[in-house]
Tab-separated table of C-alpha atoms in Angstrom:
chain	number	residue	atom	x	y	z
C	1	MET	CA	-0.118	-17.448	-4.577
C	2	LEU	CA	3.177	-15.616	-4.362
C	3	ASN	CA	5.881	-18.232	-3.889
C	4	ILE	CA	8.901	-17.765	-1.686
C	5	ASN	CA	12.222	-17.313	-3.469
C	6	LEU	CA	14.102	-20.585	-3.025
C	7	ASN	CA	17.323	-18.790	-4.027
C	8	ALA	CA	16.950	-15.954	-1.509
C	9	PRO	CA	19.816	-15.432	0.963
C	10	ILE	CA	17.394	-15.847	3.880
C	11	LEU	CA	15.120	-18.890	3.703
C	12	CYS	CA	13.325	-21.038	6.248
C	13	LYS	CA	10.615	-23.722	6.259
C	14	LYS	CA	9.055	-25.334	9.347
C	15	ASN	CA	5.947	-27.256	10.360
C	16	ILE	CA	4.094	-28.338	13.487
C	17	THR	CA	1.117	-30.526	14.415
C	18	ILE	CA	-1.629	-28.817	16.405
C	19	ASN	CA	-4.383	-30.630	18.287
C	20	ALA	CA	-7.152	-28.353	17.022
C	21	SER	CA	-9.290	-28.025	13.911
C	22	SER	CA	-8.152	-26.214	10.799
C	23	VAL	CA	-11.007	-23.749	11.390
C	24	SER	CA	-9.631	-22.841	14.839
C	25	VAL	CA	-6.069	-22.524	13.527
C	26	TRP	CA	-7.247	-20.373	10.611
C	27	GLU	CA	-9.264	-18.040	12.832
C	28	ILE	CA	-6.355	-17.455	15.192
C	29	LEU	CA	-3.741	-17.153	12.448
C	30	THR	CA	-5.798	-14.693	10.394
C	31	GLY	CA	-6.997	-12.693	13.415
C	32	ILE	CA	-4.226	-10.182	12.740
C	33	ASP	CA	-5.510	-7.525	15.158
C	34	ALA	CA	-5.161	-10.062	18.003
C	35	TRP	CA	-1.717	-11.470	17.112
C	36	HIS	CA	-0.196	-9.821	20.185
C	37	GLU	CA	-2.449	-11.972	22.419
C	38	TRP	CA	-0.633	-15.180	21.498
C	39	GLN	CA	2.483	-14.191	19.538
C	40	LEU	CA	4.562	-12.669	22.325
C	41	ASP	CA	7.145	-11.175	19.929
C	42	ILE	CA	4.509	-8.940	18.327
C	43	LYS	CA	3.756	-5.685	20.106
C	44	LYS	CA	0.908	-4.488	17.894
C	45	SER	CA	-0.784	-5.415	14.634
C	46	SER	CA	-3.547	-3.824	12.618
C	47	LEU	CA	-5.408	-5.139	9.573
C	48	LYS	CA	-6.792	-2.524	7.187
C	49	GLY	CA	-9.757	-4.310	5.630
C	50	PRO	CA	-10.935	-7.919	5.456
C	51	VAL	CA	-8.692	-10.986	5.364
C	52	GLU	CA	-8.424	-11.178	1.588
C	53	LYS	CA	-5.933	-10.757	-1.229
C	54	GLY	CA	-4.761	-7.146	-1.457
C	55	SER	CA	-5.569	-6.131	2.124
C	56	ALA	CA	-2.779	-4.354	3.970
C	57	PHE	CA	-1.716	-4.726	7.569
C	58	SER	CA	1.000	-3.291	9.748
C	59	TRP	CA	2.702	-4.858	12.718
C	60	LYS	CA	5.594	-4.372	15.072
C	61	SER	CA	7.927	-7.242	15.887
C	62	GLY	CA	11.503	-7.251	17.146
C	63	GLY	CA	11.461	-3.471	17.334
C	64	MET	CA	10.713	-3.183	13.609
C	65	ASN	CA	7.592	-1.704	12.035
C	66	ILE	CA	6.520	-3.921	9.146
C	67	ASN	CA	3.993	-3.163	6.399
C	68	SER	CA	2.542	-6.195	4.649
C	69	ILE	CA	0.037	-7.066	1.937
C	70	ILE	CA	-1.962	-10.306	1.916
C	71	HIS	CA	-1.342	-12.181	-1.351
C	72	ILE	CA	-3.447	-15.259	-0.576
C	73	ALA	CA	-6.274	-16.022	1.824
C	74	GLU	CA	-8.006	-19.303	1.030
C	75	PRO	CA	-10.034	-20.096	4.162
C	76	TYR	CA	-8.743	-22.955	6.285
C	77	THR	CA	-5.937	-23.879	3.854
C	78	LEU	CA	-3.633	-21.057	2.626
C	79	PHE	CA	-2.621	-17.674	4.045
C	80	GLY	CA	0.301	-15.556	2.913
C	81	TRP	CA	1.690	-12.049	2.724
C	82	SER	CA	4.634	-10.072	1.503
C	83	GLY	CA	6.213	-7.187	3.342
C	84	LYS	CA	9.069	-4.736	3.527
C	85	THR	CA	11.109	-3.188	6.313
C	86	LEU	CA	14.603	-1.737	6.604
C	87	GLY	CA	15.642	-2.653	3.073
C	88	LEU	CA	14.425	-6.235	3.412
C	89	SER	CA	11.569	-7.703	1.404
C	90	ALA	CA	9.933	-10.918	2.541
C	91	VAL	CA	7.376	-13.457	1.349
C	92	HIS	CA	5.683	-15.470	4.092
C	93	ASN	CA	3.268	-18.385	3.452
C	94	TRP	CA	1.205	-20.671	5.667
C	95	LYS	CA	-0.420	-23.951	4.622
C	96	ILE	CA	-3.000	-25.613	6.883
C	97	VAL	CA	-3.949	-29.288	6.483
C	98	GLU	CA	-6.420	-31.043	8.795
C	99	LEU	CA	-6.071	-34.814	9.272
C	100	ASN	CA	-7.701	-36.988	11.929
C	101	LYS	CA	-8.810	-34.053	14.138
C	102	GLN	CA	-5.312	-32.581	14.106
C	103	THR	CA	-3.949	-29.801	11.947
C	104	GLU	CA	-0.554	-29.788	10.315
C	105	VAL	CA	0.705	-26.238	9.857
C	106	TYR	CA	3.488	-25.517	7.383
C	107	VAL	CA	5.205	-22.141	7.225
C	108	GLU	CA	7.863	-20.815	4.880
C	109	GLU	CA	9.556	-17.475	4.377
C	110	SER	CA	12.201	-15.952	2.132
C	111	MET	CA	13.913	-12.587	2.578
C	112	GLU	CA	15.910	-10.577	0.100
C	113	GLY	CA	17.693	-7.244	-0.045
C	114	LEU	CA	21.025	-5.696	0.823
C	115	LEU	CA	20.777	-6.477	4.547
C	116	ALA	CA	19.864	-10.092	3.744
C	117	LYS	CA	23.049	-10.440	1.718
C	118	LEU	CA	25.254	-8.683	4.281
C	119	PHE	CA	23.911	-10.535	7.342
C	120	LYS	CA	22.897	-13.836	5.751
C	121	LYS	CA	24.144	-16.162	8.502
C	122	THR	CA	22.819	-14.090	11.418
C	123	LEU	CA	19.435	-13.420	9.822
C	124	ASN	CA	18.941	-17.073	8.823
C	125	LYS	CA	19.519	-18.140	12.438
C	126	LYS	CA	17.185	-15.437	13.706
C	127	LEU	CA	14.430	-16.332	11.223
C	128	GLU	CA	14.663	-20.020	12.119
C	129	LYS	CA	14.425	-19.241	15.846
C	130	ASN	CA	11.540	-16.794	15.356
C	131	MET	CA	9.613	-19.156	13.067
C	132	GLU	CA	9.931	-21.956	15.602
C	133	ARG	CA	8.724	-19.617	18.381
C	134	TRP	CA	5.773	-18.463	16.254
C	135	LEU	CA	4.712	-22.072	15.569
C	136	ASN	CA	5.037	-23.026	19.244
C	137	PHE	CA	3.034	-19.957	20.331
C	138	LEU	CA	0.346	-20.820	17.745
C	139	LYS	CA	0.189	-24.458	18.894
C	140	GLU	CA	-0.037	-23.524	22.555
C	141	TYR	CA	-2.740	-20.908	21.971
C	142	CYS	CA	-4.838	-23.051	19.613
C	143	GLU	CA	-4.719	-26.073	21.913
C	144	ARG	CA	-5.616	-23.979	24.962
C	145	LYS	CA	-8.584	-22.453	23.067
C	146	HIS	CA	-9.603	-25.880	21.750
C	147	GLU	CA	-9.883	-27.514	25.215
């Protein structure tokens, strides 16, 4: 697994509890072509190949086109990618843990590059807000599908 850079200028970690199985969470989280159905900040997304290490995908979020490569895809437990856009490089990891018919989802991301250094404070706030939104969208969608 590619670890986030704990010394990167942009860094965020969050988690949430979802009332759904790890299988349901995994299927929704790794269903990249359907991200726009539940992640309202994403306009389009397209996976080129299976959900496995080395597969590429592209997506559009916040007006930016992002190209990413999956670096880990361990079913129902770990999913992560790295990507680049506008002089920023990011590492994004998800960890899924099912306990007592609930799933704890952990997410972390680091960003580096010139823009990350120049706009550290603004981009950290934006990443934190976006990560929280993404987790809330995921929770809402998974729980609605799980009913």
